[in-house]
Coordinates of C-alpha atoms in Angstrom, one line a residue:
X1 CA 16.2 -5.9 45.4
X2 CA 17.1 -3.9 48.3
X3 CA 20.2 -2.8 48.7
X4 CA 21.9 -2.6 52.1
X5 CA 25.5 -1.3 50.9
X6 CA 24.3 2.0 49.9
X7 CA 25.4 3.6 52.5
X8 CA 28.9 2.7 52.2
X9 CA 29.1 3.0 48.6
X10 CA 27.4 6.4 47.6
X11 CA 29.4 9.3 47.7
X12 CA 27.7 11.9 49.9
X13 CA 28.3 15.5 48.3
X14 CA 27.4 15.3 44.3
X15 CA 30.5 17.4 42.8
X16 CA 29.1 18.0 39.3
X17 CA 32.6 19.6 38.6
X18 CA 34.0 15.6 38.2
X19 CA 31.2 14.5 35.7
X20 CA 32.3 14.4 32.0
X21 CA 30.9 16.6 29.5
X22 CA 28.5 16.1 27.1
X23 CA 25.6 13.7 27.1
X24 CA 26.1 11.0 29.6
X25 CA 24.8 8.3 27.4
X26 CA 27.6 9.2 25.0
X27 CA 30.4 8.8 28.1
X28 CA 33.8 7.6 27.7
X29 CA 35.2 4.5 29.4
X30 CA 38.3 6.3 31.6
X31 CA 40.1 3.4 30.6
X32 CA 39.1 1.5 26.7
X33 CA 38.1 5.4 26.0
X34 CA 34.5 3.0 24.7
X35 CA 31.2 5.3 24.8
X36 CA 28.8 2.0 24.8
X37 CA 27.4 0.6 27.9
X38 CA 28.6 3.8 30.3
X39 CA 28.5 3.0 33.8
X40 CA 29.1 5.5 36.5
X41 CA 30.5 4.7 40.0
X42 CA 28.2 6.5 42.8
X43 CA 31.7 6.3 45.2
X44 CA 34.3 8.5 43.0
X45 CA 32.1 9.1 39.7
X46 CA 34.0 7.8 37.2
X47 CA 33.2 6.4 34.4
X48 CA 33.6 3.0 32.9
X49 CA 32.1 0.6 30.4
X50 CA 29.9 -2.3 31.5
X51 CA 30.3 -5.9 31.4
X52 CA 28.9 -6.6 27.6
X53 CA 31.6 -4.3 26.8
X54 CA 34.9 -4.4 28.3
X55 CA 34.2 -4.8 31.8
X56 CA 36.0 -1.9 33.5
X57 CA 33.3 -1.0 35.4
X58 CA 33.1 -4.4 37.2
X59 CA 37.0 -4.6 37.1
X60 CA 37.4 -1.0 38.8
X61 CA 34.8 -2.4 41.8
X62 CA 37.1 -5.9 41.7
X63 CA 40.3 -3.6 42.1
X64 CA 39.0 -1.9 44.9
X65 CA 39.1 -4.2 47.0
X66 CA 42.5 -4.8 47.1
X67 CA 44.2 -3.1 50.0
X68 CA 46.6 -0.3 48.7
X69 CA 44.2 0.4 45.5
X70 CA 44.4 3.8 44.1
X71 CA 40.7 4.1 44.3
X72 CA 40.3 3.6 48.0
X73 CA 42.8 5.8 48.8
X74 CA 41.3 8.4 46.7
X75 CA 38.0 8.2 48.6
X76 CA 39.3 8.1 51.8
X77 CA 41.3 11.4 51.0
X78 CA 37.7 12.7 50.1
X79 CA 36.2 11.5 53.5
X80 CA 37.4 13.9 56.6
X81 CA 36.3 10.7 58.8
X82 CA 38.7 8.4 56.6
X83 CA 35.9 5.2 57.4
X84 CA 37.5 2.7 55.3
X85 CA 34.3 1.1 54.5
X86 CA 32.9 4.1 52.6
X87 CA 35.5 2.8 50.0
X88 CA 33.3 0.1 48.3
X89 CA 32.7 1.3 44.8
X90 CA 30.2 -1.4 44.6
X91 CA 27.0 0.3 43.7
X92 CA 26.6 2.2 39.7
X93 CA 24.3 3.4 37.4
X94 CA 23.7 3.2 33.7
X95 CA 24.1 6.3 31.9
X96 CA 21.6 5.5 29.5
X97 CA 18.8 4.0 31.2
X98 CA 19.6 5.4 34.9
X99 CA 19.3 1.8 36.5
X100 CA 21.5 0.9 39.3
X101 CA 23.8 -2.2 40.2
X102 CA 25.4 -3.2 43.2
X103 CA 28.6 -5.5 42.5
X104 CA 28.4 -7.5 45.7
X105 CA 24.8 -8.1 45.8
X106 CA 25.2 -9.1 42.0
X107 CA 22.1 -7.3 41.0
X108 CA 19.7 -4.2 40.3
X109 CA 19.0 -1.6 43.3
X110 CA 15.2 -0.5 44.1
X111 CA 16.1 1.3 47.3
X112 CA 17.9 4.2 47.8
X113 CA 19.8 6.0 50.7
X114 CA 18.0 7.7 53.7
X115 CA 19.2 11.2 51.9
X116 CA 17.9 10.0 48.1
X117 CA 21.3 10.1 47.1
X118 CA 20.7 7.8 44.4
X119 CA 18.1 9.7 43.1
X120 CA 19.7 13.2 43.0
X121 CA 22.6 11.4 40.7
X122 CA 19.4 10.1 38.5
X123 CA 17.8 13.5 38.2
X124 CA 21.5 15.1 37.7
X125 CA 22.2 12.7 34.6
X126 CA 18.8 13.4 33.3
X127 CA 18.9 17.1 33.3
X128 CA 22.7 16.5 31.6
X129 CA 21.1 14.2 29.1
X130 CA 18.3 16.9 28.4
X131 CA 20.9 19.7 28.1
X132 CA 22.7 18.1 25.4
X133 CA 20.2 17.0 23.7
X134 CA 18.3 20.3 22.8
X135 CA 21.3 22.1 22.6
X136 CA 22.2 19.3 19.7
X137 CA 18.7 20.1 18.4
X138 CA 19.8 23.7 18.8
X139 CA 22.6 23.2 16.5
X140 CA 21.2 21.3 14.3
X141 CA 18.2 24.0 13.9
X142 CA 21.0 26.4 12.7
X143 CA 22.3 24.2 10.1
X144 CA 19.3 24.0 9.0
X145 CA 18.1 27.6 8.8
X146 CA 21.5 28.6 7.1
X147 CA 21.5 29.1 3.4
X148 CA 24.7 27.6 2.5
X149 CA 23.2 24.0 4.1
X150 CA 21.8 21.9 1.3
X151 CA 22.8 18.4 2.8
X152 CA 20.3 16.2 2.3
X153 CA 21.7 13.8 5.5
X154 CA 21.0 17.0 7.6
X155 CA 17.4 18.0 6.5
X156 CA 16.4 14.0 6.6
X157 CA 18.0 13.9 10.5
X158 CA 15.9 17.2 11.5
X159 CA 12.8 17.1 9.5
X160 CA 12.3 13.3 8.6
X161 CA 10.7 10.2 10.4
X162 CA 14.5 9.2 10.6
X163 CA 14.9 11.4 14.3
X164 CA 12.4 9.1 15.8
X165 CA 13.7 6.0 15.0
X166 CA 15.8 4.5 18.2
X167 CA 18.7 2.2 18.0
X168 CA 19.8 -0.6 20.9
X169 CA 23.0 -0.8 22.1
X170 CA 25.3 -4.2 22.1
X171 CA 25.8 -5.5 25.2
X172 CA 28.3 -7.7 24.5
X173 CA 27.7 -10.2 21.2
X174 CA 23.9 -9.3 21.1
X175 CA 23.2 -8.4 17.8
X176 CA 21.4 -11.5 17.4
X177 CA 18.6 -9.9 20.1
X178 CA 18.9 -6.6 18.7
X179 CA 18.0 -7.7 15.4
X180 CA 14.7 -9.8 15.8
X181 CA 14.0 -6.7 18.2
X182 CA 14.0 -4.1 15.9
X183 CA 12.1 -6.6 13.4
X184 CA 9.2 -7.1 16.1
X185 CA 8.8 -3.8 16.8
X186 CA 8.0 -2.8 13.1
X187 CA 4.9 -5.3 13.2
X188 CA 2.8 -3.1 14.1
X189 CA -0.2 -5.6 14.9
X190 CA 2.0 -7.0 17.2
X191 CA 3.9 -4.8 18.7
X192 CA 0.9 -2.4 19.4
X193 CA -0.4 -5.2 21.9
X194 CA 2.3 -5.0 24.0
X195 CA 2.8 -1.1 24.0
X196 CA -1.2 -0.8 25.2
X197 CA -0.3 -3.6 27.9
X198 CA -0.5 -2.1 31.4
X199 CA 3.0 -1.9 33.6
X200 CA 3.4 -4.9 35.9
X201 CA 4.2 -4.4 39.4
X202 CA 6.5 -7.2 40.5
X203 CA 7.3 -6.4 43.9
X204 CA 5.6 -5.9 47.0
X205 CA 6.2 -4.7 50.8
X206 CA 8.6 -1.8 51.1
X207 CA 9.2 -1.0 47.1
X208 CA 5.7 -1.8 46.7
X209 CA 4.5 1.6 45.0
X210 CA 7.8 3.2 43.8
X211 CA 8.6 3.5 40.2
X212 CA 10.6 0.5 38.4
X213 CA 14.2 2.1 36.7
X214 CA 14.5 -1.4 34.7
X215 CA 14.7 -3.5 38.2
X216 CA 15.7 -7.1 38.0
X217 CA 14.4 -9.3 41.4
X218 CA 15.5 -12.6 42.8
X219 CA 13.8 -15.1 41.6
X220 CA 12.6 -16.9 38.3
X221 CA 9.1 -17.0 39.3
X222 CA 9.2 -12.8 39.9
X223 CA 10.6 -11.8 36.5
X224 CA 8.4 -10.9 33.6
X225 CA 9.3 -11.8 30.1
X226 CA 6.3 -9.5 28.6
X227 CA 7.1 -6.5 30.9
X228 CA 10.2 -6.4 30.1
X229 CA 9.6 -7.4 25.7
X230 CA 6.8 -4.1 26.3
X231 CA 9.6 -1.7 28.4
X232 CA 11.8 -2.1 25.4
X233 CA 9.1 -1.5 22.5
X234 CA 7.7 1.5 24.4
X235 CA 11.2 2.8 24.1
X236 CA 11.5 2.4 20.6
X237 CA 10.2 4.9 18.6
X238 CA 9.8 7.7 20.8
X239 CA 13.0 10.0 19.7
X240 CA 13.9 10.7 23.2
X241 CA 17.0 8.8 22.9
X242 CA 19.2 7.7 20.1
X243 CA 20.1 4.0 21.3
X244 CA 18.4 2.1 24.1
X245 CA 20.2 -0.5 26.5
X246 CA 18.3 -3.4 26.5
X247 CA 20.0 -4.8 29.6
X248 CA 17.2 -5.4 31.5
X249 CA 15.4 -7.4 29.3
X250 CA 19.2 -9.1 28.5
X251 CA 18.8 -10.2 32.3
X252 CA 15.6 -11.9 31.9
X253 CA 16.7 -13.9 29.0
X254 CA 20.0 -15.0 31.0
X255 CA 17.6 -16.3 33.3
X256 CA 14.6 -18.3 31.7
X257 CA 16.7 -18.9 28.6
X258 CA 19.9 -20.8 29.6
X259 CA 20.7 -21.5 26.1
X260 CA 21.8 -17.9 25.4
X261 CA 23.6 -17.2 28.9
X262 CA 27.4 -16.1 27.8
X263 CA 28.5 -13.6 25.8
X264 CA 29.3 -15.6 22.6
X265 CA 27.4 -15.0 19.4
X266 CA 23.8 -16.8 18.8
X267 CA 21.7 -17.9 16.3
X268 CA 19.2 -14.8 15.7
X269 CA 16.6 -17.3 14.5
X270 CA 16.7 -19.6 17.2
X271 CA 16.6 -16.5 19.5
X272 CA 13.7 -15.5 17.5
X273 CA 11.5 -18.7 18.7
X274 CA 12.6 -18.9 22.3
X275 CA 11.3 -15.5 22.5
X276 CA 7.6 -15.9 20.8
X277 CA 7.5 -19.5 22.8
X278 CA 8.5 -17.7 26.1
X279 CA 6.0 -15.0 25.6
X280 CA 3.5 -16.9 24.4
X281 CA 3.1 -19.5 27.6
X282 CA 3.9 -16.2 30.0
X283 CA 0.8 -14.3 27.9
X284 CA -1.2 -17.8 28.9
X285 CA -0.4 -18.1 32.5
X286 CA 1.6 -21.4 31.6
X287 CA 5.4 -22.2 32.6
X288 CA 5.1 -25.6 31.9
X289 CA 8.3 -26.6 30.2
X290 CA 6.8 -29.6 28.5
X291 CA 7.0 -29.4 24.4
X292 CA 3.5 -29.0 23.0
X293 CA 2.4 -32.2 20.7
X294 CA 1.8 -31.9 17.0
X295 CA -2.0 -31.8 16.6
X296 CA -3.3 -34.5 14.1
X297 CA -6.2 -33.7 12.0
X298 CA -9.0 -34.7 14.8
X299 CA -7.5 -33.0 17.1
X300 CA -7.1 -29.5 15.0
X301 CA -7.5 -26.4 17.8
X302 CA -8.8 -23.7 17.1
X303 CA -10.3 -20.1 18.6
X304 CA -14.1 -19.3 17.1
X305 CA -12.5 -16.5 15.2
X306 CA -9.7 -19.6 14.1
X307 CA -6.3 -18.8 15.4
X308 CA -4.7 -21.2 15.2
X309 CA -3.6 -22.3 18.9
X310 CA -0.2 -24.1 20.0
X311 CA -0.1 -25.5 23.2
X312 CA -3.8 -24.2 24.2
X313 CA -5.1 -21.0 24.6
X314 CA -4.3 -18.5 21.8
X315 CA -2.1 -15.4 21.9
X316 CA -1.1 -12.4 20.5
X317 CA 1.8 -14.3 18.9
X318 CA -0.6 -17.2 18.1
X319 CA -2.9 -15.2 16.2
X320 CA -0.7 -12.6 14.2
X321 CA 2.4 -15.7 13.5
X322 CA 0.7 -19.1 13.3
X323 CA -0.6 -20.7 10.7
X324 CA -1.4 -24.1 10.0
X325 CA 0.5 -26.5 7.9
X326 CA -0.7 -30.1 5.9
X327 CA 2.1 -32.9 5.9
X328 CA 0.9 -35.6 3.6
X329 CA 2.6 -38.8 3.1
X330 CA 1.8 -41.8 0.8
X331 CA 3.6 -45.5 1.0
X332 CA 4.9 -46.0 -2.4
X333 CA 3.9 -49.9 -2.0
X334 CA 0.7 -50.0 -0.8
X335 CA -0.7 -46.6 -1.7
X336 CA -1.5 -45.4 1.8
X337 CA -2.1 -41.9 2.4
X338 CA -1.4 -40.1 5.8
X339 CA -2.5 -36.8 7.0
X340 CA -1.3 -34.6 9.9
X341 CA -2.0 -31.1 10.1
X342 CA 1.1 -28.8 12.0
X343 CA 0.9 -25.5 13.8
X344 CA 4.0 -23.7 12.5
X345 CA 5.0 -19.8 13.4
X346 CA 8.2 -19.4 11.0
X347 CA 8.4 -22.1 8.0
X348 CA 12.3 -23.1 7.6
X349 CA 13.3 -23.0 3.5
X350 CA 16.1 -25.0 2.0
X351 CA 18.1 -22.8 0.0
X352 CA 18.1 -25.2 -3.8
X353 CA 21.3 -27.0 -4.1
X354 CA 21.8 -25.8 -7.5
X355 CA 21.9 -22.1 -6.7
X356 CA 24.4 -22.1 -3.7
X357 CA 27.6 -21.2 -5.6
X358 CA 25.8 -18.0 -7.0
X359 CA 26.5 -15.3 -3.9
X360 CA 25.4 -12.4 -5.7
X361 CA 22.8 -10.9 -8.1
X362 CA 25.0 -9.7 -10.9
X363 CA 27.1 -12.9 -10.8
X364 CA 27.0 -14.7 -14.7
X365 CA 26.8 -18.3 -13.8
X366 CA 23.1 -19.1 -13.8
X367 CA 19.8 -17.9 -12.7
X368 CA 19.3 -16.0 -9.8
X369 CA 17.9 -17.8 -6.9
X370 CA 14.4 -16.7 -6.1
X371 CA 12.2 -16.6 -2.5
X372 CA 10.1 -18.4 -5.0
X373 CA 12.5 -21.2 -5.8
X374 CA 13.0 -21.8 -2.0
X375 CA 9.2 -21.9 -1.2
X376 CA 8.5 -24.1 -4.4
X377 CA 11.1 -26.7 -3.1
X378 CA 9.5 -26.6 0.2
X379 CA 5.9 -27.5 -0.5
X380 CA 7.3 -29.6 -3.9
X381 CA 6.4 -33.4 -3.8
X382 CA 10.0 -35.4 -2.9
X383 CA 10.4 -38.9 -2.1
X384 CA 11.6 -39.8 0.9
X385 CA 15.8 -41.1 1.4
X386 CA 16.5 -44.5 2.8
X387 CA 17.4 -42.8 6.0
X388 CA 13.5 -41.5 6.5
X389 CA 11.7 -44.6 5.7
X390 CA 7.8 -44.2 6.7
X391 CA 5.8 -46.7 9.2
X392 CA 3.3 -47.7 6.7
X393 CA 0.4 -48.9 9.2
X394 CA -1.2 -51.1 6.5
X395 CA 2.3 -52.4 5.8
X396 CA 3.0 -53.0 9.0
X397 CA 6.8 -51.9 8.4
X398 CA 8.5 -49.2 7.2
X399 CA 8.5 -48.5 3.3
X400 CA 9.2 -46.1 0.6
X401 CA 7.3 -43.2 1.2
X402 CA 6.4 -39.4 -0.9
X403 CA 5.9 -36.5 1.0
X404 CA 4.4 -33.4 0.3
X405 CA 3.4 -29.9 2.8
X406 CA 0.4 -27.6 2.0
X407 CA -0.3 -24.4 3.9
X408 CA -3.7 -25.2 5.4
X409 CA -3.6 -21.6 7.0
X410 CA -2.0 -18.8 6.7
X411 CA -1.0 -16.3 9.3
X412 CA -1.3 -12.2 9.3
X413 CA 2.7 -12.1 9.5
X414 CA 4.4 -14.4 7.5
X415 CA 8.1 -15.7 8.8
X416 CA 10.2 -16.9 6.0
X417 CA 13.8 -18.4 7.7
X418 CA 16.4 -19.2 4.6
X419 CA 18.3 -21.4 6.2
X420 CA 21.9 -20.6 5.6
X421 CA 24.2 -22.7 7.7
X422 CA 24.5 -26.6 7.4
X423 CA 26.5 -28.8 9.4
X424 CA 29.1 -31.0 7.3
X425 CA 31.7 -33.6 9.1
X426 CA 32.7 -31.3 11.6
X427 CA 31.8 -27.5 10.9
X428 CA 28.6 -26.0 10.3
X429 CA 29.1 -23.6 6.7
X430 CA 26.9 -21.0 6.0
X431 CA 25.4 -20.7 2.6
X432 CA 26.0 -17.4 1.1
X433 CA 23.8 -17.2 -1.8
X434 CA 21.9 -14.3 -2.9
X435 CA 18.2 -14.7 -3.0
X436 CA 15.6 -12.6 -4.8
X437 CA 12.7 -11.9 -3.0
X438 CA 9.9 -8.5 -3.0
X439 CA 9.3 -5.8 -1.3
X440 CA 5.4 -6.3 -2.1
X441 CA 3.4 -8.6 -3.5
X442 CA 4.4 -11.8 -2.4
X443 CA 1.2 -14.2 -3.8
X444 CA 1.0 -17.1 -1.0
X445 CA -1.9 -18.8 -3.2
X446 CA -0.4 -21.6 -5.2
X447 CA 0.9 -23.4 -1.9
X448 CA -2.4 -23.2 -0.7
X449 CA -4.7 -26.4 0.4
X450 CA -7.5 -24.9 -0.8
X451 CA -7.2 -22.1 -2.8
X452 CA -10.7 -21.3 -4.6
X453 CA -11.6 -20.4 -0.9
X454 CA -9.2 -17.7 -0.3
X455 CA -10.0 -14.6 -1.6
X456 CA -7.9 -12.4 -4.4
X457 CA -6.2 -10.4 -1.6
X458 CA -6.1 -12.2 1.6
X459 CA -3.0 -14.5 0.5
X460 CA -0.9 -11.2 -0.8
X461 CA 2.2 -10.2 1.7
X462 CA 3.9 -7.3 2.0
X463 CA 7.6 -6.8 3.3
X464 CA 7.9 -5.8 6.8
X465 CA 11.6 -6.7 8.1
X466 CA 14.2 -8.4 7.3
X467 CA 17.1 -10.1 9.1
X468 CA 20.4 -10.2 7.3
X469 CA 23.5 -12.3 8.6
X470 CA 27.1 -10.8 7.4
X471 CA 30.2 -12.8 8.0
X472 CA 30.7 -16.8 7.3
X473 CA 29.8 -18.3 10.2
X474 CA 27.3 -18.8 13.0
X475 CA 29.3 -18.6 15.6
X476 CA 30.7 -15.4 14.3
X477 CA 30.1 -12.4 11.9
X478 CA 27.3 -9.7 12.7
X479 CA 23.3 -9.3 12.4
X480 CA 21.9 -6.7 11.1
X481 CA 17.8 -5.3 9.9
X482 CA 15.8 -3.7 7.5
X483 CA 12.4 -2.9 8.5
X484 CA 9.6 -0.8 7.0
X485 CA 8.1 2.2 9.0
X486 CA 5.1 4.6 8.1
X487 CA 6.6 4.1 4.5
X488 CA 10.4 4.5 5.0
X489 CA 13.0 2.1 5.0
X490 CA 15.3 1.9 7.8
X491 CA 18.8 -0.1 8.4
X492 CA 19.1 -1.3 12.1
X493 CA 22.9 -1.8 13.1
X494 CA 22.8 -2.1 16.7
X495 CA 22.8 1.3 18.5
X496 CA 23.1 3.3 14.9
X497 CA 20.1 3.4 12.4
X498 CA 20.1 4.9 8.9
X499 CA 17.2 5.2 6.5
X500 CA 17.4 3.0 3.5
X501 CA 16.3 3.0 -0.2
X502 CA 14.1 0.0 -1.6
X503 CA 17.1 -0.7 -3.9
X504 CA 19.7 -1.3 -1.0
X505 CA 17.0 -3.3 1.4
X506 CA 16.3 -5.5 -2.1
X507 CA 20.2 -6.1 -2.4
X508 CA 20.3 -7.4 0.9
X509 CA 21.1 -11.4 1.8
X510 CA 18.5 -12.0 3.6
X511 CA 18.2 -14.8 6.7
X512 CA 14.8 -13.9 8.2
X513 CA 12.0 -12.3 5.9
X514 CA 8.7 -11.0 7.9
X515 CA 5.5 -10.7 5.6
X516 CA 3.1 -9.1 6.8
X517 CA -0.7 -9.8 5.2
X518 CA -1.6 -7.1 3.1
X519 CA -5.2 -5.2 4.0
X520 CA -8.0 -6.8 1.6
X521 CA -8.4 -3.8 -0.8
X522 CA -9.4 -4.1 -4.9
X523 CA -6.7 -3.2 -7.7
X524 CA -3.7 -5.3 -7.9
X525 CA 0.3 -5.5 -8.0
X526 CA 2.9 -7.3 -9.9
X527 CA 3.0 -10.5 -7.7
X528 CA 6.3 -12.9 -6.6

């Protein structure tokens, strides 16, 4: 949006003297001392943390405009005119992303001042970001090319894939986003699509041209989703930055996402399908809130190359997550069988009753619980409680019923969701219990429809990502992720990541698992 306090609420000479040192990503709040989320007022240039951290930032605007507060008698000691209304300290930027915010107008700045004030700040941060960071490369050079350094840590952070690898910093509670993030952006069919999408020009008239620094306009109908889901991929992965603020995208979930407005802790799961719905009816040119309707068996769509299709035309998240499930039911009186075939793009598995006192591998009482155990009880044949009684057509009432799921289809990337929490009386508990599950070699086959029409490789997975839940609650605790890239492991914990061994990714408890299909090729591994 445009911007008309500006004016009042840049500071005219740029006094590099009153910056911090160091990178300005890595600032310090001048009040919590907190280096995430640094903000930095364009009136006096200091520097506080944002609002998914502890707020100062807004709070130093909202003191401000108090009479007698220190801040507006500081600028006005700065100004030889004394003009009162120069004292706004309503307009910041991001230290990390350079984006700019203007308190009173409650949103993003596109303009700038008739001088470009705003953008010599930009460019000043930018060259101090760029200083530090090859003077750190610098350093680290010289550890390096000393004789007494033998660390591995050190050679891996120079020399190894690990430099590249870019983490996103919490906003406030948003591990939950980072997680599937990070999980997304390591399927590489996917996530390619979106980093080859063209930039989308969402404004027009006087910023019509200019170059977008993560801009957020009025308007539900002017915000993009997919722009902003490809802004963050392209930014992951490139080692110009060691955490990315996702705020902008944040912004755009707050607004066609209600659900996850606040700053309280979500469900990363349920996050996880807002976000492929959402994308997928913006990638079809369809905002229609109405719920799609589960296709029967007649009315089965599908693309000539047969992607499976949910709510109409088929997508990019269509085509690499959906597959195609077969719910069959059969009265227990009469002998009636019912079909209906179901799109699915994550399939939801019931951790076994007896296996959820067993929270860890090494524990003695029992068997280990196995992905294999929770798949088997999924597609296994179970009758149906008095509670789910089916409308037996030929009956003419409901009855006793069986039912039973096949995979009809399956998709190029696999999404396996343990489901962990279960409500009781009043509390929703989460179920802690380890489960086994591969790195490679995960055979789909024997929950197949029709198997002896698959071939010997195109139903064999391979681990992508995973999504692991620590604490004891859903309303609490932390998300974290593994996720495979270029043949490295890495552990993705907000704005730090870490490469991982195979043994500590196959420790993990994991909530989300991501398959993805593994290329047809001949020779074969141990399978699931």
């Amino acid at each position: 949006m445009e911007c008309p306090h500006l004016s009042s609420s840049v500071c005219g000479a740029l006094d590099s003297s009153r910056f911090q040192s160091g990178s300005p990503s890595s600032w310090c709040c001048g009040v919590c001392r907190s280096n995430k989320s640094p903000w930095v007022c364009l009136t006096c240039l200091n520097v506080h943390c944002g609002r998914y951290v502890n707020g100062h930032a807004k709070k130093h605007f909202e003191d401000s405009q108090e009479p007698g507060c220190p801040q507006k008698r500081q600028c006005e000691r700065l100004d030889k005119h004394k003009d009162r209304d120069r004292a706004q300290h309503s307009v910041c930027m991001d230290c990390s992303s350079y984006s700019t915010f203007c308190y009173r107008c409650d949103d993003f700045v596109v303009n700038d001042t008739k001088l470009g004030l705003v953008q010599k700040v930009r460019e000043h941060l930018q060259s101090l970001e760029n200083s530090a960071l090859a003077l750190d490369c610098h350093r680290k050079r010289k550890l390096l090319e000393s004789p007494s350094v033998t660390s591995k840590l050190v050679k891996d952070s120079v020399r190894g894939p690990s430099h590249t690898a870019t983490g996103l910093r919490n906003l406030g509670n948003t591990c939950f986003m980072n997680a599937i993030l990070q999980s997304l952006s390591n399927i590489e069919q996917f996530c390619c699509y979106f980093k080859e999408l063209p930039a989308v020009e969402l404004r027009s008239g006087k910023t019509a041209g200019r170059r977008m620094y993560h801009t957020r306009s009025q308007g539900d109908t002017s915000v993009s989703l997919v722009e902003e889901f490809r802004k963050t991929l392209c930014s992951l992965w490139q080692g110009s930055q060691t955490a990315f603020s996702p705020d902008s995208l944040f912004y755009v979930v707050w607004k066609i996402m209600p659900n996850f407005r606040g700053y309280q802790q979500q469900d990363a799961h349920e996050f996880m399908r807002y976000l492929l719905d959402h994308l997928h009816l913006e990638l079809q040119g369809n905002h229609s809130k109405a719920a799609s309707a589960a296709l029967t068996q007649d009315g089965l769509q599908s693309s000539l190359a047969g992607k499976c299709c949910i709510n109409g035309t088929s997508t990019v998240v269509t085509s690499v997550f959906s597959g195609v499930l077969q719910n069959e039911v059969n009265c227990l009186i009469c002998g009636t069988e019912s079909k209906k075939f179901d799109p699915f793009l994550d399939l939801s598995l019931d951790i076994p009753s007896q296996f959820r006192n067993k929270r860890t591998k090494n524990q003695d009482s029992g068997p280990v619980c196995t992905l294999q155990d929770c798949l088997r009880s999924f597609t296994d044949l179970e009758e149906l409680d008095e509670t789910e009684l089916y409308m037996c057509h030929k009956c003419k009432k409901r009855q006793k019923s069986t039912k039973k799921f096949w995979i009809q289809k399956l998709p190029k990337v696999l999404c396996l969701h343990l489901k962990r929490f279960h409500w009781t009386a009043y509390l929703r508990n989460k179920v802690d219990t380890y489960v086994e599950f591969p790195l490679r070699g995960l055979d789909m086959k024997r929950y197949l429809l029709e198997p002896e029409n698959i071939g010997p490789e195109s139903c064999v997975y391979d681990l992508a990502a995973v999504v692991v839940h620590h604490g004891s609650g859903v309303g609490s605790g932390h998300y974290t992720a593994y996720a495979s890239h270029e043949g490295r492991w890495f552990h993705f914990n907000d704005g730090t990541v870490t490469l991982a061994d195979e043994e500590t990714v196959a420790k993990a408890k994991a909530y989300i698992l991501f398959y993805a299909e593994r290329p047809g090729r001949s020779g074969a591994e141990p399978k699931l």
